[in-house]
Short mmCIF file of C-alpha atoms and ligand atoms in Angstrom, two decimals:
data_model
loop_
_atom_site.label_atom_id
_atom_site.label_comp_id
_atom_site.label_asym_id
_atom_site.label_seq_id
_atom_site.Cartn_x
_atom_site.Cartn_y
_atom_site.Cartn_z
CA MET A 990 96.12 105.81 66.58
CA LYS A 991 94.53 108.82 64.99
CA GLY A 992 90.77 109.22 64.98
CA ILE A 993 90.21 106.64 67.72
CA SER A 994 89.01 107.78 71.11
CA ALA A 995 87.95 105.99 74.26
CA ILE A 996 85.04 106.55 76.62
CA LEU A 997 85.56 104.98 80.04
CA LEU A 998 82.41 104.37 82.05
CA ALA A 999 83.16 105.04 85.68
CA ALA A 1000 80.22 106.93 87.21
CA GLY A 1001 78.63 104.13 89.19
CA GLN A 1002 78.94 103.58 92.93
CA GLY A 1003 79.23 99.83 92.74
CA LYS A 1004 76.74 98.94 95.48
CA ARG A 1005 77.86 95.32 95.66
CA MET A 1006 81.26 96.48 96.93
CA LYS A 1007 79.64 97.74 100.17
CA SER A 1008 81.99 100.71 100.21
CA SER A 1009 81.96 104.49 100.44
CA LEU A 1010 84.75 104.58 97.85
CA PRO A 1011 83.55 104.40 94.23
CA LYS A 1012 84.09 100.91 92.86
CA VAL A 1013 86.60 101.83 90.16
CA ALA A 1014 88.80 103.70 92.69
CA HIS A 1015 89.53 100.53 94.66
CA LEU A 1016 93.10 99.39 94.24
CA VAL A 1017 94.19 96.37 92.24
CA LEU A 1018 97.91 95.68 92.54
CA GLY A 1019 98.51 99.20 93.81
CA LYS A 1020 96.56 101.13 91.16
CA PRO A 1021 92.86 102.06 90.94
CA VAL A 1022 90.75 99.60 88.94
CA VAL A 1023 90.03 102.23 86.26
CA TRP A 1024 93.76 103.04 85.94
CA HIS A 1025 94.34 99.56 84.55
CA VAL A 1026 91.58 100.06 81.98
CA ALA A 1027 93.02 103.42 80.88
CA GLN A 1028 96.51 101.93 80.75
CA ALA A 1029 95.33 99.18 78.39
CA ALA A 1030 93.70 101.80 76.13
CA ARG A 1031 96.85 103.93 76.15
CA ALA A 1032 99.05 100.92 75.39
CA ALA A 1033 96.70 100.07 72.49
CA GLY A 1034 97.60 103.49 71.07
CA ILE A 1035 94.51 105.49 72.03
CA ARG A 1036 95.27 109.12 72.91
CA GLU A 1037 91.95 110.79 73.61
CA MET A 1038 90.15 109.48 76.68
CA VAL A 1039 86.89 110.69 78.17
CA PHE A 1040 86.13 109.49 81.69
CA VAL A 1041 82.46 109.46 82.62
CA LEU A 1042 82.39 110.23 86.32
CA GLY A 1043 79.63 110.66 88.87
CA TYR A 1044 79.68 109.03 92.29
CA GLY A 1045 82.82 109.95 94.25
CA ARG A 1046 84.38 111.64 91.23
CA ASP A 1047 87.10 113.38 93.29
CA LYS A 1048 88.61 110.01 94.07
CA ILE A 1049 89.05 109.27 90.36
CA LEU A 1050 90.36 112.61 89.14
CA PRO A 1051 94.03 111.71 89.79
CA VAL A 1052 93.68 108.87 87.28
CA VAL A 1053 92.08 111.18 84.71
CA GLU A 1054 94.99 113.58 85.21
CA ALA A 1055 97.60 110.83 84.88
CA PHE A 1056 96.29 110.05 81.40
CA GLY A 1057 95.57 113.64 80.38
CA GLY A 1058 91.92 112.64 79.97
CA LYS A 1059 88.71 114.66 79.81
CA VAL A 1060 85.84 114.41 82.27
CA ALA A 1061 82.16 114.02 81.46
CA ILE A 1062 79.86 114.25 84.44
CA GLN A 1063 76.89 111.91 84.74
CA GLU A 1064 75.00 113.34 87.71
CA SER A 1065 72.55 110.46 88.13
CA GLN A 1066 73.37 106.96 87.03
CA PHE A 1067 70.66 106.08 84.53
CA GLY A 1068 72.61 103.20 83.00
CA THR A 1069 75.53 102.46 80.70
CA GLY A 1070 73.70 103.85 77.64
CA ASP A 1071 73.15 107.17 79.38
CA ALA A 1072 76.78 107.19 80.56
CA ALA A 1073 78.06 106.65 77.03
CA ARG A 1074 75.88 109.55 75.86
CA CYS A 1075 77.48 111.82 78.45
CA GLY A 1076 80.93 110.77 77.28
CA LEU A 1077 80.13 111.24 73.62
CA ALA A 1078 79.34 114.91 74.22
CA GLU A 1079 82.97 115.53 75.25
CA LEU A 1080 84.66 113.79 72.30
CA SER A 1081 86.67 115.86 69.89
CA ALA A 1082 85.41 116.29 66.33
CA GLY A 1083 88.32 114.22 65.04
CA ALA A 1084 87.13 111.04 66.74
CA LYS A 1085 85.80 108.72 64.04
CA GLU A 1086 85.89 105.48 66.01
CA VAL A 1087 85.01 105.13 69.68
CA VAL A 1088 86.02 102.38 72.05
CA VAL A 1089 83.70 102.19 75.04
CA LEU A 1090 85.31 100.57 78.06
CA CYS A 1091 83.90 99.47 81.39
CA GLY A 1092 85.83 101.23 84.12
CA ASP A 1093 85.44 98.13 86.29
CA ALA A 1094 87.16 95.59 83.97
CA PRO A 1095 90.91 95.88 84.67
CA LEU A 1096 92.04 92.63 83.04
CA LEU A 1097 91.56 93.78 79.46
CA ARG A 1098 94.79 93.65 77.41
CA PRO A 1099 95.91 96.18 74.78
CA ALA A 1100 96.16 93.55 72.03
CA THR A 1101 92.50 92.69 72.59
CA ILE A 1102 91.43 96.31 72.16
CA ARG A 1103 93.31 96.44 68.87
CA ALA A 1104 91.72 93.16 67.72
CA LEU A 1105 88.26 94.52 68.59
CA LEU A 1106 88.86 97.62 66.46
CA ALA A 1107 90.17 95.51 63.59
CA ALA A 1108 87.18 93.13 63.74
CA ARG A 1109 84.70 95.98 63.29
CA ARG A 1110 86.62 97.54 60.43
CA ARG A 1111 87.11 94.27 58.61
CA GLN A 1112 83.36 93.71 58.43
CA GLU A 1113 82.49 97.37 58.01
CA ALA A 1114 80.08 96.93 60.89
CA PRO A 1115 78.73 99.76 63.08
CA ALA A 1116 79.93 97.99 66.21
CA SER A 1117 81.97 95.11 67.57
CA VAL A 1118 81.59 93.60 71.05
CA LEU A 1119 84.17 91.78 73.12
CA THR A 1120 82.78 88.55 74.53
CA GLY A 1121 84.08 85.75 76.71
CA VAL A 1122 82.95 82.28 77.66
CA LEU A 1123 82.86 81.89 81.44
CA ASP A 1124 82.28 78.76 83.52
CA ASP A 1125 80.08 80.85 85.78
CA PRO A 1126 78.39 83.63 83.78
CA THR A 1127 76.26 84.83 86.72
CA GLY A 1128 75.67 88.59 86.73
CA TYR A 1129 76.79 89.27 83.16
CA GLY A 1130 74.78 90.18 80.09
CA ARG A 1131 74.39 87.08 77.87
CA ILE A 1132 75.27 87.07 74.18
CA VAL A 1133 72.55 85.73 71.90
CA ARG A 1134 73.96 84.86 68.51
CA GLY A 1135 72.07 84.98 65.19
CA ASP A 1136 72.25 82.27 62.52
CA ASP A 1137 75.19 83.99 60.83
CA GLY A 1138 77.17 84.12 64.09
CA SER A 1139 76.71 87.85 64.62
CA VAL A 1140 75.21 89.26 67.83
CA ALA A 1141 71.42 89.14 67.76
CA ARG A 1142 70.90 90.50 71.27
CA ILE A 1143 72.54 91.06 74.61
CA VAL A 1144 70.27 90.18 77.51
CA GLU A 1145 71.04 91.33 81.03
CA GLU A 1146 70.94 88.69 83.77
CA LYS A 1147 67.97 90.41 85.41
CA ASP A 1148 66.00 90.37 82.14
CA ALA A 1149 66.97 86.84 81.13
CA ASN A 1150 64.74 83.76 81.37
CA ALA A 1151 65.98 80.39 82.61
CA VAL A 1152 67.10 79.27 79.14
CA LEU A 1153 69.11 82.43 78.45
CA ARG A 1154 70.73 82.26 81.88
CA LYS A 1155 72.32 78.99 80.80
CA VAL A 1156 74.23 80.78 78.02
CA ARG A 1157 77.89 80.99 79.03
CA GLU A 1158 79.03 83.53 76.44
CA VAL A 1159 78.92 86.92 78.15
CA ASN A 1160 79.26 90.58 77.25
CA SER A 1161 82.50 92.15 78.50
CA GLY A 1162 81.10 95.67 78.32
CA THR A 1163 83.87 96.64 75.87
CA TYR A 1164 82.87 97.79 72.39
CA ALA A 1165 84.23 99.48 69.30
CA PHE A 1166 81.78 101.81 67.51
CA ASP A 1167 81.57 103.85 64.41
CA ARG A 1168 81.05 107.30 65.89
CA VAL A 1169 78.23 108.28 63.57
CA PHE A 1170 76.31 105.12 64.47
CA LEU A 1171 76.85 105.80 68.19
CA GLU A 1172 75.49 109.34 67.83
CA ARG A 1173 72.44 108.07 65.99
CA GLY A 1174 71.77 105.10 68.25
CA LEU A 1175 72.23 106.39 71.79
CA PRO A 1176 69.29 108.85 71.83
CA ARG A 1177 67.00 106.03 70.66
CA LEU A 1178 67.60 103.74 73.66
CA SER A 1179 64.70 103.11 76.02
CA ASP A 1180 64.68 102.27 79.71
CA VAL A 1181 61.87 99.74 79.60
CA ASN A 1182 63.62 96.83 81.33
CA ALA A 1183 64.08 95.16 84.71
CA GLN A 1184 66.47 97.86 86.00
CA ARG A 1185 64.73 100.91 84.45
CA GLU A 1186 68.08 101.87 82.92
CA TYR A 1187 69.31 102.86 79.49
CA TYR A 1188 71.31 99.85 78.42
CA LEU A 1189 74.24 100.45 76.09
CA THR A 1190 73.80 96.82 75.07
CA ASP A 1191 70.51 97.66 73.35
CA LEU A 1192 72.49 99.33 70.56
CA VAL A 1193 72.63 95.83 69.06
CA LEU A 1194 68.93 96.20 68.33
CA GLU A 1195 69.50 99.61 66.76
CA ALA A 1196 72.12 98.13 64.41
CA LEU A 1197 69.78 95.31 63.41
CA ALA A 1198 66.99 97.81 62.79
CA GLU A 1199 69.33 99.53 60.33
CA GLY A 1200 69.93 96.17 58.64
CA LYS A 1201 73.50 95.97 59.94
CA ARG A 1202 75.44 93.45 62.02
CA VAL A 1203 77.29 93.66 65.32
CA VAL A 1204 80.50 91.65 65.26
CA PRO A 1205 81.40 89.54 68.30
CA LEU A 1206 85.06 89.06 69.15
CA ALA A 1207 86.02 86.40 71.67
CA ALA A 1208 88.68 87.57 74.11
CA GLY A 1209 92.10 85.90 73.88
CA GLU A 1210 91.82 84.92 77.53
CA PRO A 1211 88.31 84.52 78.96
CA ASP A 1212 89.47 86.26 82.17
CA GLU A 1213 89.88 89.51 80.25
CA VAL A 1214 86.14 90.12 80.26
CA ARG A 1215 85.78 89.92 84.02
CA GLY A 1216 84.30 92.98 85.67
CA ILE A 1217 84.67 93.80 89.34
CA ASN A 1218 81.43 94.08 91.24
CA SER A 1219 82.32 92.65 94.66
CA ARG A 1220 85.27 92.34 96.99
CA ARG A 1221 85.57 88.69 95.95
CA GLU A 1222 85.97 89.74 92.31
CA LEU A 1223 88.44 92.45 93.37
CA ALA A 1224 90.61 89.77 94.97
CA ASP A 1225 90.29 87.49 91.94
CA ALA A 1226 91.37 90.29 89.58
CA THR A 1227 94.30 91.13 91.83
CA ARG A 1228 95.45 87.51 91.74
CA ILE A 1229 95.27 87.38 87.93
CA LEU A 1230 97.13 90.68 87.42
CA LEU A 1231 99.71 89.62 90.00
CA GLU A 1232 100.37 86.40 88.12
CA ARG A 1233 100.82 88.36 84.89
CA LYS A 1234 103.26 90.74 86.62
CA LEU A 1235 105.30 87.92 88.15
CA ASP A 1236 105.40 86.02 84.83
CA GLU A 1237 106.70 89.18 83.14
CA LEU A 1238 109.45 89.57 85.75
CA MET A 1239 110.54 85.94 85.53
CA ALA A 1240 110.61 86.15 81.73
CA SER A 1241 112.92 89.17 82.03
CA GLY A 1242 115.42 87.32 84.21
CA VAL A 1243 114.30 87.74 87.81
CA THR A 1244 114.30 84.70 90.13
CA LEU A 1245 111.20 84.39 92.30
CA VAL A 1246 111.89 81.51 94.66
CA ASP A 1247 108.17 80.98 95.31
CA PRO A 1248 105.93 83.13 93.08
CA ARG A 1249 102.82 82.02 94.97
CA ARG A 1250 104.12 83.84 98.02
CA THR A 1251 105.43 87.00 96.38
CA TYR A 1252 103.48 90.26 96.06
CA ILE A 1253 104.77 92.83 93.58
CA GLU A 1254 102.66 95.80 92.47
CA THR A 1255 102.16 97.05 88.92
CA GLY A 1256 104.51 100.03 89.17
CA VAL A 1257 107.56 98.08 90.42
CA SER A 1258 110.58 97.33 88.20
CA VAL A 1259 113.19 94.67 88.99
CA GLY A 1260 116.56 94.14 87.27
CA GLN A 1261 118.07 90.97 85.90
CA ASP A 1262 119.55 88.32 88.20
CA THR A 1263 117.82 89.69 91.26
CA VAL A 1264 116.67 86.90 93.58
CA ILE A 1265 113.51 87.36 95.62
CA ASP A 1266 112.68 84.95 98.44
CA PRO A 1267 109.18 83.94 99.56
CA GLY A 1268 107.10 86.39 101.57
CA VAL A 1269 108.51 89.54 99.98
CA THR A 1270 106.28 92.57 99.23
CA LEU A 1271 107.37 95.25 96.74
CA LEU A 1272 105.06 98.26 96.50
CA GLY A 1273 104.41 101.50 94.63
CA ALA A 1274 107.05 102.84 92.25
CA THR A 1275 109.87 100.78 93.77
CA ARG A 1276 112.88 100.27 91.47
CA VAL A 1277 115.12 97.32 92.21
CA GLY A 1278 118.46 97.04 90.40
CA ARG A 1279 120.37 94.03 89.09
CA GLY A 1280 121.78 91.26 91.21
CA VAL A 1281 119.88 92.36 94.31
CA ARG A 1282 119.06 89.77 96.96
CA ILE A 1283 115.85 90.26 98.91
CA GLN A 1284 115.26 87.73 101.64
CA THR A 1285 112.08 86.58 103.28
CA GLY A 1286 109.65 88.98 104.92
CA CYS A 1287 111.03 92.21 103.45
CA VAL A 1288 108.66 95.05 102.52
CA VAL A 1289 109.84 97.81 100.17
CA ASP A 1290 107.56 100.75 99.31
CA GLY A 1291 108.34 103.50 96.81
CA SER A 1292 112.10 103.08 97.14
CA VAL A 1293 115.16 102.62 94.94
CA LEU A 1294 117.56 99.72 95.56
CA SER A 1295 120.73 99.88 93.43
CA ASP A 1296 122.61 96.93 91.99
CA GLY A 1297 123.95 94.34 94.37
CA VAL A 1298 122.08 95.49 97.47
CA GLU A 1299 121.41 92.75 99.99
CA MET A 1300 118.33 92.80 102.16
CA LYS A 1301 118.33 90.28 104.96
CA PRO A 1302 115.05 88.97 106.40
CA TYR A 1303 112.27 91.22 107.67
CA THR A 1304 113.66 94.56 106.62
CA VAL A 1305 111.16 97.34 105.92
CA ILE A 1306 111.91 100.31 103.66
CA ALA A 1307 109.70 103.25 102.70
CA ARG A 1308 110.48 106.12 100.30
CA SER A 1309 114.24 105.76 100.59
CA THR A 1310 117.22 105.11 98.36
CA VAL A 1311 119.90 102.50 98.89
CA ARG A 1312 123.14 102.65 96.90
CA LYS A 1313 125.20 99.83 95.47
CA GLY A 1314 126.28 96.96 97.62
CA ALA A 1315 124.71 98.12 100.86
CA ILE A 1316 123.66 95.39 103.31
CA LEU A 1317 120.50 95.88 105.32
CA GLY A 1318 118.90 93.81 108.06
CA PRO A 1319 117.83 91.48 109.42
CA PHE A 1320 115.07 93.55 111.03
CA SER A 1321 116.15 97.01 109.86
CA HIS A 1322 113.68 99.82 109.28
CA LEU A 1323 114.35 102.67 106.84
CA ARG A 1324 111.72 105.39 107.07
CA PRO A 1325 111.00 108.04 104.40
CA GLU A 1326 113.71 110.29 102.98
CA THR A 1327 116.61 108.11 103.99
CA ALA A 1328 119.61 107.82 101.67
CA ILE A 1329 121.92 104.90 102.32
CA GLY A 1330 125.35 105.18 100.64
CA GLU A 1331 127.41 102.61 98.82
CA GLY A 1332 128.50 99.61 100.85
CA VAL A 1333 126.82 100.80 104.07
CA HIS A 1334 125.76 98.20 106.66
CA ILE A 1335 122.56 98.77 108.59
CA GLY A 1336 121.94 95.87 110.95
CA ASN A 1337 119.61 94.32 113.50
CA PHE A 1338 116.94 96.54 114.98
CA VAL A 1339 118.32 99.75 113.55
CA GLU A 1340 115.78 102.42 112.59
CA VAL A 1341 116.84 105.23 110.27
CA LYS A 1342 114.61 108.21 109.48
CA LYS A 1343 115.25 111.13 107.10
CA SER A 1344 119.01 110.64 107.27
CA ARG A 1345 121.97 110.35 104.92
CA ILE A 1346 124.51 107.66 105.67
CA GLY A 1347 127.83 108.03 103.80
CA LYS A 1348 129.76 105.40 101.88
CA GLY A 1349 131.12 102.51 103.91
CA SER A 1350 129.57 103.54 107.24
CA LYS A 1351 128.12 101.01 109.67
CA ALA A 1352 125.31 100.97 112.21
CA ASN A 1353 124.95 97.32 112.96
CA HIS A 1354 122.96 96.98 116.16
CA LEU A 1355 120.01 98.49 118.03
CA SER A 1356 120.13 102.15 117.05
CA TYR A 1357 117.88 105.05 116.13
CA LEU A 1358 119.26 107.54 113.62
CA GLY A 1359 116.83 110.39 112.82
CA ASP A 1360 117.49 113.68 110.99
CA ALA A 1361 121.16 112.73 110.84
CA THR A 1362 123.86 113.41 108.28
CA ILE A 1363 126.56 110.83 108.64
CA GLY A 1364 129.83 110.95 106.70
CA LYS A 1365 131.95 108.19 105.20
CA LYS A 1366 133.36 105.25 107.15
CA VAL A 1367 131.63 106.20 110.37
CA ASN A 1368 131.16 103.50 113.00
CA VAL A 1369 127.93 103.87 114.94
CA GLY A 1370 128.19 101.65 118.00
CA ALA A 1371 125.45 99.41 119.33
CA GLY A 1372 122.62 101.23 121.05
CA THR A 1373 123.45 104.70 119.73
CA ILE A 1374 120.47 107.03 119.70
CA THR A 1375 120.03 110.44 118.10
CA CYS A 1376 117.83 112.36 120.54
CA ASN A 1377 116.38 114.42 117.70
CA TYR A 1378 113.06 115.50 119.20
CA ASP A 1379 112.59 117.97 122.03
CA GLY A 1380 108.85 117.45 122.15
CA ILE A 1381 108.16 120.34 119.79
CA HIS A 1382 110.89 120.42 117.13
CA LYS A 1383 113.16 117.96 115.32
CA HIS A 1384 116.90 118.76 115.38
CA PRO A 1385 119.79 117.58 113.22
CA THR A 1386 122.81 115.46 114.14
CA VAL A 1387 125.97 115.63 112.02
CA LEU A 1388 128.78 113.07 112.22
CA GLY A 1389 131.90 113.81 110.12
CA ASP A 1390 133.88 111.28 108.12
CA GLY A 1391 135.56 108.54 110.11
CA VAL A 1392 133.86 109.31 113.43
CA PHE A 1393 133.80 106.42 115.89
CA VAL A 1394 130.76 106.44 118.16
CA GLY A 1395 131.12 104.12 121.15
CA SER A 1396 128.22 101.93 122.15
CA ASP A 1397 125.25 103.30 124.07
CA THR A 1398 125.86 106.91 123.11
CA MET A 1399 123.09 109.50 123.24
CA LEU A 1400 123.58 112.27 120.69
CA VAL A 1401 121.38 115.12 121.95
CA ALA A 1402 120.58 117.19 118.86
CA PRO A 1403 121.33 119.69 117.52
CA VAL A 1404 124.87 118.44 117.70
CA THR A 1405 127.87 118.13 115.38
CA VAL A 1406 130.80 115.75 115.76
CA GLY A 1407 133.86 116.71 113.70
CA LYS A 1408 135.65 114.24 111.46
CA GLY A 1409 137.89 111.64 113.03
CA ALA A 1410 136.52 112.26 116.54
CA LEU A 1411 135.97 109.44 119.01
CA ILE A 1412 133.11 109.23 121.48
CA GLY A 1413 133.57 107.03 124.51
CA ALA A 1414 130.94 104.36 125.13
CA GLY A 1415 128.01 105.36 127.30
CA SER A 1416 128.38 109.09 126.68
CA THR A 1417 125.57 111.59 126.49
CA ILE A 1418 126.82 114.19 124.02
CA THR A 1419 125.14 117.58 124.35
CA ARG A 1420 127.86 119.85 122.96
CA ASN A 1421 129.67 119.82 119.61
CA VAL A 1422 132.83 117.71 119.42
CA PRO A 1423 135.84 119.09 117.52
CA SER A 1424 137.54 116.99 114.82
CA TYR A 1425 139.98 114.35 116.07
CA ALA A 1426 138.97 114.93 119.74
CA LEU A 1427 137.93 112.36 122.32
CA ALA A 1428 134.59 113.12 123.91
CA LEU A 1429 133.70 111.32 127.09
CA CYS A 1430 130.70 112.14 129.19
CA ARG A 1431 129.92 109.73 131.98
CA ALA A 1432 130.29 109.57 135.77
CA GLU A 1433 133.69 108.34 136.95
CA GLN A 1434 133.75 104.75 138.09
CA LYS A 1435 134.15 103.98 141.81
CA ASN A 1436 135.09 100.48 143.14
CA ILE A 1437 134.42 99.72 146.84
CA GLU A 1438 136.40 96.67 147.89
CA GLY A 1439 134.53 93.90 149.72
CA TRP A 1440 131.24 95.80 149.74
CA VAL A 1441 129.04 92.90 148.59
CA ALA A 1442 130.42 90.50 151.19
CA ARG A 1443 129.78 93.06 153.92
CA LYS A 1444 126.42 94.50 152.91
CA ARG A 1445 124.74 91.81 150.79
CA PRO A 1446 126.13 88.43 151.88
CA GLU A 1447 122.85 86.71 150.90
CA LEU A 1448 123.63 87.38 147.24
CA LEU A 1449 126.92 85.51 147.45
CA LYS A 1450 125.22 82.66 149.26
CA LYS A 1451 122.59 82.39 146.55
CA ALA A 1452 125.33 82.25 143.91
CA GLY A 1453 127.24 79.57 145.85
CA LEU A 1454 130.22 81.87 146.48
CA SER A 1455 132.01 82.13 149.80
CA ALA A 1456 133.01 85.54 151.13
CA PRO A 1457 136.66 86.39 150.42
CA ALA A 1458 139.03 86.57 153.37
CA ALA A 1459 139.12 90.10 154.79
CA LYS A 1460 142.29 91.90 153.71
CA LYS A 1461 144.67 92.92 156.41
CA GLY A 1462 145.27 96.61 156.90
CA LYS A 1463 142.04 97.52 155.19
CA LYS A 1464 141.18 101.17 155.28
C1 LIG B 494 77.43 95.71 82.31
C2 LIG B 494 76.70 95.28 81.03
C3 LIG B 494 76.68 93.75 80.96
C4 LIG B 494 78.11 93.25 80.99
C5 LIG B 494 78.85 93.79 82.21
C6 LIG B 494 80.32 93.45 82.10
C7 LIG B 494 74.95 96.90 80.46
C8 LIG B 494 73.52 97.23 80.52
N1 LIG B 494 75.33 95.77 81.03
O1 LIG B 494 76.66 95.21 83.41
O2 LIG B 494 76.05 93.32 79.77
O3 LIG B 494 78.09 91.83 81.01
O4 LIG B 494 78.74 95.21 82.29
O5 LIG B 494 81.01 93.79 83.28
O6 LIG B 494 75.72 97.66 79.90
N2 LIG B 494 78.26 103.05 84.78
C9 LIG B 494 78.17 104.42 84.63
N3 LIG B 494 76.95 105.01 84.68
C10 LIG B 494 75.81 104.30 84.84
C11 LIG B 494 75.91 102.90 85.01
C12 LIG B 494 77.15 102.30 84.96
O7 LIG B 494 79.18 105.10 84.46
O8 LIG B 494 74.74 104.93 84.86
C13 LIG B 494 79.58 102.43 84.74
C14 LIG B 494 79.96 101.77 86.06
O9 LIG B 494 80.68 102.66 86.89
C15 LIG B 494 80.83 100.60 85.61
C16 LIG B 494 80.34 100.30 84.20
O10 LIG B 494 79.61 101.41 83.77
O11 LIG B 494 82.19 100.93 85.58
C17 LIG B 494 79.47 99.06 84.17
O12 LIG B 494 78.38 99.25 85.04
P1 LIG B 494 77.85 98.09 85.98
O13 LIG B 494 76.77 98.62 86.83
O14 LIG B 494 78.97 97.39 86.64
O15 LIG B 494 77.18 97.13 84.88
P2 LIG B 494 76.96 95.57 84.96
O16 LIG B 494 75.71 95.31 85.69
O17 LIG B 494 78.20 94.93 85.44
MG1 LIG B 495 80.02 95.61 86.21
#
């Protein structure tokens, strides 16, 4: 929308959080609190955004960057009115209407921002305020309405008397302003109040003094007005955004077997007909395809799962990709930069790190594959380990197409096994193996007849076995 800009107030520390991190940088569903506010503004069609930053500003800059926003610095936090004044100074000349948003209110929806803008325009008012009726209004500024229903005053909790504290309609801290009014009004604010701060809310009085009205708009959902001031409120906001996210996914055709026990962050996408069991956690920018099955206890972070992948219980994946139809788990662990090919099986207690596993290959039991490049249709036997680390450097292991690795093989990297080669079980491979060769590296087996009966008869006794008759002509 042309001519409409946003100022996001995000300079405060948020003392009630008891944290060294600025309040609006705390994460809600995987994104900073203020990211959600900016996202709502962007989705409402607002291009220009000015972020008012102060305390811990470095922690918030990545969000500013993500939205191509501008920064206004408020060195000392003299209140929301002072913060808005800082932001105003950075607005472009083309901004005719200004939406001021509280950086700590992540539940605001784009449709509500649009409705707030429309409400002000419809009544040709200098300002509109988003309000909400809360069961427990503690801590919020209270809305005092005039006889005509417009806003007569906003009184902060700390300035309110007992009667006003009973008012349940609260100020969300979100406003739409006519820019010219904002420029006129902000310098006139005073800090004579309980907190010795310049209150943005006192602009209501400035409008009245000009003989104009401030339009209240009730939020579609009362929860939208909630600000985050404590860890309790952070958890409450997370729960509400999570429910919205899960509802969205279910509406788009994803089965969540028990949504109350499913945690999926904002940035995750999930395809149709995917079924997600209880106790699953999907994080970051994870992309899950169609018809995927994710069983209980799985955690997927920043990874891509293609269509038809099956994740059995308690499998953990970070920053990896898994191609169509692969089967993982139970209890598999894919560490960053792993690429699992189509139809691959990675089974119980197998850890894979920074490796590529080719189409149709299998590593089904108790293995560690690190810095490995594995071809197609390779069989990695139980207990195979890539010895990739010499204490200083990491070294690569390469297995060609169709290699068969017998169980309990140590592959001491750097090492390459040519295609079609076979490695005998229990081998420690330290040299390259040519294609189609058999590699066997273990001590030759020696059987000593009758040894146990002669040297350890007590063992046979314990097992209830009688000693075999001594063979005649024994050497
Ligand atoms: C504010 C409102 C209150 C409203 C509530 C909604 C005022 C005076 N009060 O109170 O009516 O019900 O929000 O959540 O506006 N900030 C700055 N610089 C400052 C002070 C604050 O950038 O000098 C930022 C904070 O980082 C925060 C936002 O403004 O993101 C709101 O500040 P906060 O201290 O949380 O105000 P509340 O007491 O919650
Ligand atoms: Mg607040």
